[in-house]
Each structure stands twice: as C-alpha cells, then as structure tokens.
mmCIF file of C-alpha atoms in Angstrom:
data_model
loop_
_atom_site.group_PDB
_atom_site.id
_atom_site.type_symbol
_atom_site.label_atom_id
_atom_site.label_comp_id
_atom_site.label_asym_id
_atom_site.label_seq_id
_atom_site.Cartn_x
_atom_site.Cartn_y
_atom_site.Cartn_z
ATOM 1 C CA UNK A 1042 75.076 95.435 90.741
ATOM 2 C CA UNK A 1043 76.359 99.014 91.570
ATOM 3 C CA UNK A 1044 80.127 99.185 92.163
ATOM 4 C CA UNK A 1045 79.843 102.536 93.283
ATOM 5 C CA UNK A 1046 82.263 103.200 96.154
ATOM 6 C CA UNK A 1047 80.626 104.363 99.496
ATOM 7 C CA UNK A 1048 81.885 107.238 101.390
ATOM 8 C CA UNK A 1049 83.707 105.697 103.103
ATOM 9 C CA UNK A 1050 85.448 103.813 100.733
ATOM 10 C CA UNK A 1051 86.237 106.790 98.581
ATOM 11 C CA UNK A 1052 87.878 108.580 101.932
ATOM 12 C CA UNK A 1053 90.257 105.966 102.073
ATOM 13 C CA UNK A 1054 91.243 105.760 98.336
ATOM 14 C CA UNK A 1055 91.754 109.188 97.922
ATOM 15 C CA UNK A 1056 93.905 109.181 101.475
ATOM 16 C CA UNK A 1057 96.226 105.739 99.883
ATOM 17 C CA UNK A 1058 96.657 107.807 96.501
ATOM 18 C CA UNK A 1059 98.305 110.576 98.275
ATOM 19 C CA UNK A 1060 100.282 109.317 100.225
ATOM 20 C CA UNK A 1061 101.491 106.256 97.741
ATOM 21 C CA UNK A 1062 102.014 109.392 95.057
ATOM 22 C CA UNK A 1063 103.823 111.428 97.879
ATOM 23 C CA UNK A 1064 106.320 108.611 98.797
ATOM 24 C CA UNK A 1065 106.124 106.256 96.492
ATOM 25 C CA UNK A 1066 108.505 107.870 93.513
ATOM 26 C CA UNK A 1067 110.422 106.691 91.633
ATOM 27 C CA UNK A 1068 113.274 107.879 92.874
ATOM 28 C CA UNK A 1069 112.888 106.398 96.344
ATOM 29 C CA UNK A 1070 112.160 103.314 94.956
ATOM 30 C CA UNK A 1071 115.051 103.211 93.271
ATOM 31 C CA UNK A 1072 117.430 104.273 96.575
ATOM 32 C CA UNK A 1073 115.189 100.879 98.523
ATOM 33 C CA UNK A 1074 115.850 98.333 95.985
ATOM 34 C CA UNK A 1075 114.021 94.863 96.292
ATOM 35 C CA UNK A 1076 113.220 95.728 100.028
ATOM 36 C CA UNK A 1077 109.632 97.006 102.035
ATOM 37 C CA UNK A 1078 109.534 100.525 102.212
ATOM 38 C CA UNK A 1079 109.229 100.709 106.021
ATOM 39 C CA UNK A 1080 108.528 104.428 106.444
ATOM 40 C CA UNK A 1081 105.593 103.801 103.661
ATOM 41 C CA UNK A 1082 103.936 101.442 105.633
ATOM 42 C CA UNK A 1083 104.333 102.838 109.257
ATOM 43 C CA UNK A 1084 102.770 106.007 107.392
ATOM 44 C CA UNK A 1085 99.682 103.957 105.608
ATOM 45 C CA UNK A 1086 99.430 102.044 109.001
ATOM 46 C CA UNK A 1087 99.360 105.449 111.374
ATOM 47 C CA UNK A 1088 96.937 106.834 109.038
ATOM 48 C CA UNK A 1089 94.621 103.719 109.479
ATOM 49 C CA UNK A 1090 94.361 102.422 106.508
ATOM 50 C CA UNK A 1091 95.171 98.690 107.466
ATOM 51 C CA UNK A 1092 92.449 98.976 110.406
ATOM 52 C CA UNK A 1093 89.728 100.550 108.039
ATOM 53 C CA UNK A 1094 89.777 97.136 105.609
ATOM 54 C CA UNK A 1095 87.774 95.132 108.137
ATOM 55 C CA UNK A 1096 84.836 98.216 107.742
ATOM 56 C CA UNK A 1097 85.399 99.201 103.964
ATOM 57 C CA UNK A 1098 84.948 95.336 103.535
ATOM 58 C CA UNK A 1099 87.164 93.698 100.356
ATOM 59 C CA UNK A 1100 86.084 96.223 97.842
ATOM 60 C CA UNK A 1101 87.695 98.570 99.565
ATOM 61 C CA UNK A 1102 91.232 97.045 100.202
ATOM 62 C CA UNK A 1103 91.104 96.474 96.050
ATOM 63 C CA UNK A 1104 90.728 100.225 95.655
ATOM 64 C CA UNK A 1105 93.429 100.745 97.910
ATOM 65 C CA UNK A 1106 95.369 98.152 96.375
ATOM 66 C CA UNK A 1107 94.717 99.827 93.079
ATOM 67 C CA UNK A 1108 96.118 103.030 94.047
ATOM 68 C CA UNK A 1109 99.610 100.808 95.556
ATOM 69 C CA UNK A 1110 99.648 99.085 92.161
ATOM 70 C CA UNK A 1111 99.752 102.258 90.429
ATOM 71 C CA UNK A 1112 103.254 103.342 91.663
ATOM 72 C CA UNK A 1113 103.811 100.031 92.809
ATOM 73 C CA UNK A 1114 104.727 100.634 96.189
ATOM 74 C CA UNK A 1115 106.835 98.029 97.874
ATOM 75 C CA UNK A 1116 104.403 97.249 101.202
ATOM 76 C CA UNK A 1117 103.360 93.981 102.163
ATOM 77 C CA UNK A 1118 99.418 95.755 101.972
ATOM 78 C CA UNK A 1119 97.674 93.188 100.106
ATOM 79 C CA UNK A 1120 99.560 89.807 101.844
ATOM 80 C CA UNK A 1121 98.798 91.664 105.811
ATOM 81 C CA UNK A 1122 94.544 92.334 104.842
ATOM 82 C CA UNK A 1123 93.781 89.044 102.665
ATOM 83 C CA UNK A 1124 95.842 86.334 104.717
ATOM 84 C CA UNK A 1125 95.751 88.434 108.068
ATOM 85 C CA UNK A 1126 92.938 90.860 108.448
ATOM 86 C CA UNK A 1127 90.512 89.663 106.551
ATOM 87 C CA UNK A 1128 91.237 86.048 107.544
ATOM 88 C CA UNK A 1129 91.386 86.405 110.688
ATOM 89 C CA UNK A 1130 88.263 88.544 111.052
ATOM 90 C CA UNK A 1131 86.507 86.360 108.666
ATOM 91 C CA UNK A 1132 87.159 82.435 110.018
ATOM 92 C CA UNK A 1133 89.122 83.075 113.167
ATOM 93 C CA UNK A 1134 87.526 82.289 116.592
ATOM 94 C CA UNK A 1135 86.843 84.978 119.138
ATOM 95 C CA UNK A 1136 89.649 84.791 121.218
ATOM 96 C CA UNK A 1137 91.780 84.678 118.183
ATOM 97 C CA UNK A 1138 90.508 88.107 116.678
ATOM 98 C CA UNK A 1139 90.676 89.762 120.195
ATOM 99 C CA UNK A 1140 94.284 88.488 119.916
ATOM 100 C CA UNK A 1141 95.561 89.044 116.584
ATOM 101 C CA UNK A 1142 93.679 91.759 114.905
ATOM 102 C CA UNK A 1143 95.208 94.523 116.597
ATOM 103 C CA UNK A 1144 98.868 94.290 116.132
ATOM 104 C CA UNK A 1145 97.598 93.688 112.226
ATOM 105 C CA UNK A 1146 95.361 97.296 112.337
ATOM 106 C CA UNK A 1147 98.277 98.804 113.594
ATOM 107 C CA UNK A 1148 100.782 97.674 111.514
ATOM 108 C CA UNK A 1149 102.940 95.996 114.238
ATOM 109 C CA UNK A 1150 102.272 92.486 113.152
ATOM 110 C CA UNK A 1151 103.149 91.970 109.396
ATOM 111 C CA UNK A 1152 101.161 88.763 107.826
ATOM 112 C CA UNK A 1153 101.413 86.654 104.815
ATOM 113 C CA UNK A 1154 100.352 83.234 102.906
ATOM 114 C CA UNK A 1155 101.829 80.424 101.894
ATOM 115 C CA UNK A 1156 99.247 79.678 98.898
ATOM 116 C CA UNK A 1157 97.890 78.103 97.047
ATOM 117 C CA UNK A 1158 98.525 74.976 99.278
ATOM 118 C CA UNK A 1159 100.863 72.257 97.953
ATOM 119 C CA UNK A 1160 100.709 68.377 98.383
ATOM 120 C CA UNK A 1161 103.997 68.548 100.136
ATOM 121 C CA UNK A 1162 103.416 70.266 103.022
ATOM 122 C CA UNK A 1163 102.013 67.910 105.833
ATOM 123 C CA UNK A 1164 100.638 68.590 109.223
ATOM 124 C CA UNK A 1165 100.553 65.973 111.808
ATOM 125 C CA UNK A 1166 97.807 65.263 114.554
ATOM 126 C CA UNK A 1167 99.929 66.876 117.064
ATOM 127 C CA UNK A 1168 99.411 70.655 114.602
ATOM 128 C CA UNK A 1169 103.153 70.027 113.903
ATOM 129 C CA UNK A 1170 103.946 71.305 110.325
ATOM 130 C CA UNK A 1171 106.395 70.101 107.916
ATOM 131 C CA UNK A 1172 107.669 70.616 104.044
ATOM 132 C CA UNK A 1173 108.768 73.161 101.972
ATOM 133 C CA UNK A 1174 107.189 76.767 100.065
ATOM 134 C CA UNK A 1175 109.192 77.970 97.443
ATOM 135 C CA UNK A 1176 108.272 81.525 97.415
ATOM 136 C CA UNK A 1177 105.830 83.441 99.670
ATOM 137 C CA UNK A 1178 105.862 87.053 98.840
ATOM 138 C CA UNK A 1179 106.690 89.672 101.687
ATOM 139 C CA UNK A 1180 108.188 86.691 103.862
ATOM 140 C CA UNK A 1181 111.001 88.288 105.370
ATOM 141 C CA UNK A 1182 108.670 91.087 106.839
ATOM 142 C CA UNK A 1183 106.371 88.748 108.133
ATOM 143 C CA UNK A 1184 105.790 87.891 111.805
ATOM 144 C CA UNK A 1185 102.989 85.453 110.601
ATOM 145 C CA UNK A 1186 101.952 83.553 107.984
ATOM 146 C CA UNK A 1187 99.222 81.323 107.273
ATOM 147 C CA UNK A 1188 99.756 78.022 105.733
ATOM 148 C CA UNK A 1189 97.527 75.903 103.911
ATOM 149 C CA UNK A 1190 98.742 72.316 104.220
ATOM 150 C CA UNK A 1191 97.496 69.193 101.690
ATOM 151 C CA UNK A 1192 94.233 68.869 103.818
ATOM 152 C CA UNK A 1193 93.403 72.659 102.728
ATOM 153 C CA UNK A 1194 93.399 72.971 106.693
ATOM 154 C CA UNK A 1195 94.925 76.465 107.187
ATOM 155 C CA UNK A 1196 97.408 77.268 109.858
ATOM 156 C CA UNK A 1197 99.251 79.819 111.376
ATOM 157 C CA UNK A 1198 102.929 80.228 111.706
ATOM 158 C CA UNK A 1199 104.876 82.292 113.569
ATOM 159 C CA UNK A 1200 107.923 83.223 111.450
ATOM 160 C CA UNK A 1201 110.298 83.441 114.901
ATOM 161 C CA UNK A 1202 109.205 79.839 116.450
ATOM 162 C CA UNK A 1203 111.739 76.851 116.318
ATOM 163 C CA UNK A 1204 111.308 74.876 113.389
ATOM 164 C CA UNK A 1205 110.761 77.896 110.847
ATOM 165 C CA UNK A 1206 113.267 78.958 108.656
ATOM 166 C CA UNK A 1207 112.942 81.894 106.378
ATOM 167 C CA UNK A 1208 115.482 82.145 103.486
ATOM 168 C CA UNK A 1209 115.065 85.383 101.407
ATOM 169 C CA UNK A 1210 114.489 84.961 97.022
ATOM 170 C CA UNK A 1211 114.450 87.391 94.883
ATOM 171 C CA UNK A 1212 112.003 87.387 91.746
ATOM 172 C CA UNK A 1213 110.800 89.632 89.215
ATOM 173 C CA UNK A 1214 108.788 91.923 91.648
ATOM 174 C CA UNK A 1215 110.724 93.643 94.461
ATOM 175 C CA UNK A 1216 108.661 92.090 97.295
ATOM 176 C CA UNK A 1217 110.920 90.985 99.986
ATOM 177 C CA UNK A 1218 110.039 86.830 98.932
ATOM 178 C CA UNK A 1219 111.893 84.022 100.917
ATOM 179 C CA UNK A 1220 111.555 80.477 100.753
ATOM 180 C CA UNK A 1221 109.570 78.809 103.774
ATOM 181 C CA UNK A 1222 111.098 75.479 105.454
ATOM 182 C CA UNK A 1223 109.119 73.964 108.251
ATOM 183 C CA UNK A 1224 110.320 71.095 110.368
ATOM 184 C CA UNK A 1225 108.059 70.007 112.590
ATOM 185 C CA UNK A 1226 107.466 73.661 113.174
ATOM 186 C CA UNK A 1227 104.151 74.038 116.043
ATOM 187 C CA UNK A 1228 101.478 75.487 114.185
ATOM 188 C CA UNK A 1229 97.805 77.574 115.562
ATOM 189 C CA UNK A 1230 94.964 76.314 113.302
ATOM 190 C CA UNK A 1231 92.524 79.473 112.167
ATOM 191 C CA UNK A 1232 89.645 78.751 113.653
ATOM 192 C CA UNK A 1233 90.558 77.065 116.517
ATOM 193 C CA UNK A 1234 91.918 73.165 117.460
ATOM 194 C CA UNK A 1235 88.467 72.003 117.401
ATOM 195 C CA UNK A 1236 88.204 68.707 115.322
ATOM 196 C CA UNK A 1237 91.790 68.574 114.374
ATOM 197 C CA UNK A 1238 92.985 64.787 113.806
ATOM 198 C CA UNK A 1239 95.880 63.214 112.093
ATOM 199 C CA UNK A 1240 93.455 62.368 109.563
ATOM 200 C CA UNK A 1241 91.370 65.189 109.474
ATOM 201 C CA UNK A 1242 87.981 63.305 107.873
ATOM 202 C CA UNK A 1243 84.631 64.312 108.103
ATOM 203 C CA UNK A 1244 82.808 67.491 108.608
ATOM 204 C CA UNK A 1245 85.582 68.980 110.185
ATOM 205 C CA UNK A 1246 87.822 68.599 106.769
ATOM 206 C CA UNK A 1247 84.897 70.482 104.671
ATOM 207 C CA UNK A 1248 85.442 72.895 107.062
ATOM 208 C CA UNK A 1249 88.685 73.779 106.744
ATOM 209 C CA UNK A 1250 88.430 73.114 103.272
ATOM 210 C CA UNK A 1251 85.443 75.730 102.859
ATOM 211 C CA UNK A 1252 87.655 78.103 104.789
ATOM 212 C CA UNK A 1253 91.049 77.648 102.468
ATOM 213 C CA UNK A 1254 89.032 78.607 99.428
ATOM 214 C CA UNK A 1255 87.124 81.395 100.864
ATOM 215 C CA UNK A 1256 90.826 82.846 101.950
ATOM 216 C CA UNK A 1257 92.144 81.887 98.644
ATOM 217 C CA UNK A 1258 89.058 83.573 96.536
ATOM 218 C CA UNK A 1259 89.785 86.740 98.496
ATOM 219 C CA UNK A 1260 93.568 86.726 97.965
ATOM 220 C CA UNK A 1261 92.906 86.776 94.226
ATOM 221 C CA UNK A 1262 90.413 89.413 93.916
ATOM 222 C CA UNK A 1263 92.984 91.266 96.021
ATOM 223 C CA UNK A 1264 95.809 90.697 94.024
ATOM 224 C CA UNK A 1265 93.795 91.546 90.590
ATOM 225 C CA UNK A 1266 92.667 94.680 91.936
ATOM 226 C CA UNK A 1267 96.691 95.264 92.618
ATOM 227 C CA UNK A 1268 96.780 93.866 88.695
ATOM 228 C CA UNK A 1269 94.648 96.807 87.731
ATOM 229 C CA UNK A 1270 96.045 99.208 89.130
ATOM 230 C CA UNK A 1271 100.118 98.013 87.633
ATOM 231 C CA UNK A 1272 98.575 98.195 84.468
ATOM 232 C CA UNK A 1273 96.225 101.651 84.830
ATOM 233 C CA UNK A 1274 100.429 102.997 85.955
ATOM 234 C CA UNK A 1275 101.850 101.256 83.054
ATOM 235 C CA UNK A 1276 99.116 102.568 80.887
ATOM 236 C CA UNK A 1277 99.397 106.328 81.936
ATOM 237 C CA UNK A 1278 103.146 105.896 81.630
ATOM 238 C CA UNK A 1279 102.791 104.977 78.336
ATOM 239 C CA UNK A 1280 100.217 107.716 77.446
ATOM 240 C CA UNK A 1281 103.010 110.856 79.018
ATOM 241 C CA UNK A 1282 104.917 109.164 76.839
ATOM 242 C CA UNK A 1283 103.401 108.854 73.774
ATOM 243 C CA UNK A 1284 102.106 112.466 73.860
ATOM 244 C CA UNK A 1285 105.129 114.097 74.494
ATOM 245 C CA UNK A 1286 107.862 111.991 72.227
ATOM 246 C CA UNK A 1287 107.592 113.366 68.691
ATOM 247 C CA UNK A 1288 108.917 111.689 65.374
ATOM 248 C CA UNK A 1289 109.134 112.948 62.083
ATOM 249 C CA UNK A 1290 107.425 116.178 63.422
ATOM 250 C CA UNK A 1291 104.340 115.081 65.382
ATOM 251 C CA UNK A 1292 103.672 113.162 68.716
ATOM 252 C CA UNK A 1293 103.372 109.257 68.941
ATOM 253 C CA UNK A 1294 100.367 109.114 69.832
ATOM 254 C CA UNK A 1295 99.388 110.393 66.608
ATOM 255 C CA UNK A 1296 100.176 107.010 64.734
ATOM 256 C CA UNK A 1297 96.973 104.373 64.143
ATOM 257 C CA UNK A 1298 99.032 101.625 65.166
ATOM 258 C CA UNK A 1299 100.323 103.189 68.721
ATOM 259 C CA UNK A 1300 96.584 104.327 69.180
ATOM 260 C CA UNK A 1301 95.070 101.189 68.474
ATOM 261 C CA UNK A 1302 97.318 99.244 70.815
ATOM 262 C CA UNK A 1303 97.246 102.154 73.695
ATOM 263 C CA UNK A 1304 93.094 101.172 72.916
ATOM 264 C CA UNK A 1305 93.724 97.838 73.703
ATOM 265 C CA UNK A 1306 95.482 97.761 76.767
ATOM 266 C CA UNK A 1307 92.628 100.508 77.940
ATOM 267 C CA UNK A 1308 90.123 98.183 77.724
ATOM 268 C CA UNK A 1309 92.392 94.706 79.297
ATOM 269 C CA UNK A 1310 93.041 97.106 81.825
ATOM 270 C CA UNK A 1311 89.222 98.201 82.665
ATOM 271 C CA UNK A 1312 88.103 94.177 82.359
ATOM 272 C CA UNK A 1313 90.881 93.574 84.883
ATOM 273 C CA UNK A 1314 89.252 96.374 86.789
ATOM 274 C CA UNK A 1315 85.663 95.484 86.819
ATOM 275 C CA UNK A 1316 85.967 91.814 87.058
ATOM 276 C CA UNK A 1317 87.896 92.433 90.713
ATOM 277 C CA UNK A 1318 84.865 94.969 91.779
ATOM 278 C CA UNK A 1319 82.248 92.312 90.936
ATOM 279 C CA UNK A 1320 83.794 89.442 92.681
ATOM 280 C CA UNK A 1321 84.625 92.258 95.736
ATOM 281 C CA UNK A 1322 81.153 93.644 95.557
ATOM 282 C CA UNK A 1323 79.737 89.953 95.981
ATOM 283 C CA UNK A 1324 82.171 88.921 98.759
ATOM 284 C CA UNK A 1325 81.169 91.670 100.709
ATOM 285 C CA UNK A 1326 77.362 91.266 100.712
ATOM 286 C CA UNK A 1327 77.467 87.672 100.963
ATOM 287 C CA UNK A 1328 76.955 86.642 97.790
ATOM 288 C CA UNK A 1329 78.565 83.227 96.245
ATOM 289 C CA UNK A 1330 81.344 84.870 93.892
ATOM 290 C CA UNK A 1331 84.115 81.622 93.323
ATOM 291 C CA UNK A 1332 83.347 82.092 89.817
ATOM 292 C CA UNK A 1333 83.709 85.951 89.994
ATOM 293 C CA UNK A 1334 87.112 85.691 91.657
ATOM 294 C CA UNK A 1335 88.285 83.387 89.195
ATOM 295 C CA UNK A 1336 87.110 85.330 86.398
ATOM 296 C CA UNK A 1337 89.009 88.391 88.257
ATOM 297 C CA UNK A 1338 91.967 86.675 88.316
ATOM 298 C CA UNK A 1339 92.147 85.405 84.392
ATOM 299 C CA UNK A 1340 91.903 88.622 83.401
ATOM 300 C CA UNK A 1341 94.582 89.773 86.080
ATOM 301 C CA UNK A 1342 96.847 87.037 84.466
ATOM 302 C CA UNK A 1343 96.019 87.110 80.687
ATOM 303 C CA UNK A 1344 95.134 90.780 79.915
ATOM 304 C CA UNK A 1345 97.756 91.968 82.904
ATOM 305 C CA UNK A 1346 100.422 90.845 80.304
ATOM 306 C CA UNK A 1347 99.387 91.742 77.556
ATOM 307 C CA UNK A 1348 99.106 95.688 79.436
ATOM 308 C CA UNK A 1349 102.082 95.762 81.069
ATOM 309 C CA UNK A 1350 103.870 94.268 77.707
ATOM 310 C CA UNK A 1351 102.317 96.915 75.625
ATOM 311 C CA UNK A 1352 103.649 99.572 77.989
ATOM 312 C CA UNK A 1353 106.679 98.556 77.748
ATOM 313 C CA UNK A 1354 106.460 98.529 74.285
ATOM 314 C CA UNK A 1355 104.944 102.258 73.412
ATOM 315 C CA UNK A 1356 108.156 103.226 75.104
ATOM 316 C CA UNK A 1357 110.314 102.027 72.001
ATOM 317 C CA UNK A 1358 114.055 102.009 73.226
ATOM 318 C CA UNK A 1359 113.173 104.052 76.863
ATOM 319 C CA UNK A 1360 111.597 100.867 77.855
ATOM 320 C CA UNK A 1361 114.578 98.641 77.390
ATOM 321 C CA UNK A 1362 115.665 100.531 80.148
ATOM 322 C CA UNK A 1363 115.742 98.709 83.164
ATOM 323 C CA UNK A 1364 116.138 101.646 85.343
ATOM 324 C CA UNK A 1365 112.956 103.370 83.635
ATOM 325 C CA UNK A 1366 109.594 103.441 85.423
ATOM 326 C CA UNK A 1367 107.700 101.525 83.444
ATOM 327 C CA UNK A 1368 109.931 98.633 83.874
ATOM 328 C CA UNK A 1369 109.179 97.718 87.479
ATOM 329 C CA UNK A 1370 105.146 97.781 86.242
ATOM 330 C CA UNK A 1371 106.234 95.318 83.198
ATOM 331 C CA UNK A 1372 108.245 92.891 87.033
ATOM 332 C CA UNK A 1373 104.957 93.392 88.724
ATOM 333 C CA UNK A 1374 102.834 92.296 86.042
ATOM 334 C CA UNK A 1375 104.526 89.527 85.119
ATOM 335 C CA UNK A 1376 105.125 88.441 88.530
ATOM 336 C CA UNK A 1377 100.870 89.047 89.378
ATOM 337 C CA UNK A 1378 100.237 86.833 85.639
ATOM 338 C CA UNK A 1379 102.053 83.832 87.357
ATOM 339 C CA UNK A 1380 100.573 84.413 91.407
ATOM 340 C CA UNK A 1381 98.273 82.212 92.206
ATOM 341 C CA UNK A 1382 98.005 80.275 89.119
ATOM 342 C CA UNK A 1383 98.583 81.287 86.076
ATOM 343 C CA UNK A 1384 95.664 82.179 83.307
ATOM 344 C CA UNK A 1385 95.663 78.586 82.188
ATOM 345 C CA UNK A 1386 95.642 76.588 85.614
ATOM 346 C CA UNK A 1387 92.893 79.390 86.356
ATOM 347 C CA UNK A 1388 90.844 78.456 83.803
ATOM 348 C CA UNK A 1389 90.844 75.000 84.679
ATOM 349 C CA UNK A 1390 89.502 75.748 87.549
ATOM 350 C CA UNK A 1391 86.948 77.875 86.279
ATOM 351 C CA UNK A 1392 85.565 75.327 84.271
ATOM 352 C CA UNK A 1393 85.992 72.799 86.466
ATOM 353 C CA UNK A 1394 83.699 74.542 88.923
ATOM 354 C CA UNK A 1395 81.352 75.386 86.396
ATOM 355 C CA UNK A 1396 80.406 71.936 85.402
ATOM 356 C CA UNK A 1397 80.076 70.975 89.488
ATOM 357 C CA UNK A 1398 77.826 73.651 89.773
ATOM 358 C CA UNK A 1399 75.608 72.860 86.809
ATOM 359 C CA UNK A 1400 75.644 68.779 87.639
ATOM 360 C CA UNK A 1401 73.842 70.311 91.294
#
C-alpha cells in the first residue's frame, strides 16, 4: 500500500488549505452562526475543487475534507461529493451523469443523504416515497438528496417537489440539519427505473442493495477523513496552547501528565488518519475495502472523542468557553462520533461482516 498523494492530489490540498485558512477564521465563523458559509463554497466551487473529486478519486476528497475539518468550515463539501458526485458518477446511468454532474462540479446544485436508511421510510411501486428522517446534515442547502428507503434501494429527491418538506434542527455541529418528511413525495431511483417493483425481489434488490452500501462505505471514509482533520485542529489548538500558557514559571507543556495525554490524542488522531487513507486508497483502485471503511469509521467515532475531549481539556478553564475555538472542534467531534453509527453499532457491523466473509 502507498498512501502517497499524487500530484494531483497534493495541488488540490494545498489549494483547500488556503483558502479554508483564508476564510475560514474564527472570527467569521463566529459572525455566520449555525449557517453554510455561502461565499466559502462559491469560492471552493469557482476554484474547482468540487469538479476535481471525480479525477482525484475518494482519497482525494478525504484530504480535502481534512483540511475543512481542520478549521471546520461550515460547507456542505463532504454531503455534495459522497451522496452527489461520487454517487452519481459511480452508480448513476448515463443520462443521469450527463444530467446531474454538472450543476454538482459547479456548485449550483447542493446534494445530501438521508443515511443510513431506516425501516420507516417506504417506497411504493409507483417510486412514490414516504416516512420520516430525523436529521440529514446540510438539508436546508440542499437541492437534492438521496434517500435510502427499507429495501436499501436509493433514491433521489428533489428538496423543492410536492410532497417534501424540509424543517431546519439544530445539533451540536453548525451544519444547516433539518428534518426530512416525505409524503408520497415522487422520487428518481440512481441508476435508473429499471427493475423497480413494489416488491423489489430478486436480482434487482441485490442491486440496489450492493449500491446503498458502496454509497454508504464511501460516506464514512469521507466523514473520518473530516474526523481527522477536527481532531489534527483540536490537537494543534491544544499544542499553541500548551506552549504558550505558563504556570508556576514554565509552559504547560512542560508537565508529564499534559505531555502524555497531548501523546495520546497524537496518535488517535494519526489511526483516525490512516485508517480513512487505506479504505480511500482501496476504493479508488478497486479493491474490496467494507472492512477498511468500517475500521475508518471506529476510529473516527472512538478515538475522535477521546481527541477532541482531550483538547478541550489541555485548555483548562479557556475551554469551558463556549465562544473559544476549540469548542466548535469538541461540536464537530462529537457530532462525527455519533454519524453514521456510533463506535459500538460500527463494530457490530464489523464483526458481523467478518464472520460472513470467513463462513465463504
């Protein structure tokens, strides 16, 4: 395995750090509350980072998500390339990419998921949707968003059609969330009608099956990669602050105990890091990688709180703060531990596809 970003990959890293450390400070943040940043993202969009994720593959979009995590920029990056882009380009049919994909590359069209898919949400054999999603992140900017209904058969909505109501939530991380209603709300199925039954048995059921947890494997490599990079900002935080804040004569960072736990969350933060580039790196050449993204997202949920607490922490009193910095890493983190199953219901799964894949 090499991890080593390509050229072109490195290009567009070093072009998202910029401009997320240009106009992501904290001070902006602050003025935008728990809205999108929508100069940030016509910016990141006109400089083509959106359209470069279908060529720098997923590896890439977690390095760019990386650098967004680390000054946790409020843009609905990760929720347009893993339920749009990437989708799209990856299990969409032709006509559908020649449709959709450019309004996504250019920003235009904002997309998002309703994931993972719940019991309650039913489609019928007409592609009518109904039932109810709690919280889908970046909802109110969203013009799309695909739905996974109890079949695993993935849809999209348009968030403007009859039948779709959108109303907004807020939760720990500032990312626009609403509640999604559908009632009897018309529905496009990715990949095209082809199949499509009341039922849905058969081959045509694997299908969209295969197709839900492909989308859903992506979306949480994507979203640890976002993971490492909160805690990588939470970390550096806490090492400014550390070095600088002196008691009883010398810096904090002097102390064995604010070392050892500054150590700790170093090395959470690298496994969340590494994990993410080896289920990327395998999603991108083809390889099988369920287990990989799995893996990548455990370590997103279980060391991603134990980082983003531990930053917190090294602050003493400063990061009781609400209105300090590291605080909104400490929201995001916690907010990433519990997205898309938590570190428990992950590891369920984990071992639950282990065991298939050693009785084959």
């Amino acid at each position: 395995m090499d991890f080593t970003p390509t050229e072109e990959q490195t290009a567009a890293q070093g072009l998202a750090a910029q401009i997320f450390g240009d106009l992501a400070t904290h001070e902006r943040l602050a003025a935008i509350g728990t809205g999108t940043d929508a100069e940030l993202w016509k910016e990141l969009c006109a400089a083509g980072l959106t359209a470069a994720v279908e060529e720098i593959g997923l590896l890439g979009l977690v390095l760019l998500l990386e650098e967004q995590g680390r000054t946790t920029a409020q843009v609905p990056l990760a929720v347009t390339c893993a339920y749009g882009l990437l989708a799209v380009a990856e299990h969409g049919t032709d006509e559908q990419r020649e449709r959709l994909l450019p309004p996504l590359r250019d920003g235009t069209a904002v997309a998002t998921g309703a994931f993972p898919a719940r019991d309650g949400l039913r489609a019928d054999g007409e592609g009518r949707l109904n039932g109810t999603v709690p919280y889908v992140p970046w909802l109110r900017d969203a013009t799309s968003v695909l739905v996974a209904d109890a079949d695993r058969v993935l849809w999209i909505v348009w968030t403007a059609d009859p039948g779709v109501a959108v109303t907004p939530v807020e939760t720990t991380a500032p990312w626009s969330a609403a509640r999604l209603t559908l009632d009897r709300a018309p529905g496009e199925r990715l990949g095209g009608p082809g199949g499509r039954t009341g039922t849905n048995t058969g081959a045509n059921s694997a299908t969209g099956t295969a197709a839900y947890e492909a989308v859903l494997a992506a979306s949480r490599t994507a979203f640890a990669g976002l993971q490492a990079g909160v805690c990588a900002g939470s970390l550096a935080r806490a090492v400014a602050h550390t070095t600088t804040r002196e008691q009883f004569g010398r810096p904090l960072s002097t102390n064995q105990g604010v070392l050892l736990r500054a150590a700790d969350a170093h090395m959470d933060t690298e496994a969340i890091r590494v994990t993410a580039y080896e289920a990327a790196w395998r999603h991108d050449r083809g390889l099988p990688y369920a287990a990989q993204a799995l893996t990548a997202a455990w370590w997103a949920s279980e060391a991603g709180k134990r980082v983003v607490h531990a930053g917190q922490h090294l602050h003493g009193g400063t990061g009781a703060d609400l209105d300090h910095p590291v605080h909104r890493h400490f929201l995001w983190g916690r907010q990433l531990d519990a997205y898309l199953g938590c570190g428990s219901e992950v590891l369920e799964e984990l071992g639950q596809l282990l065991v298939k894949e050693g009785s084959q």
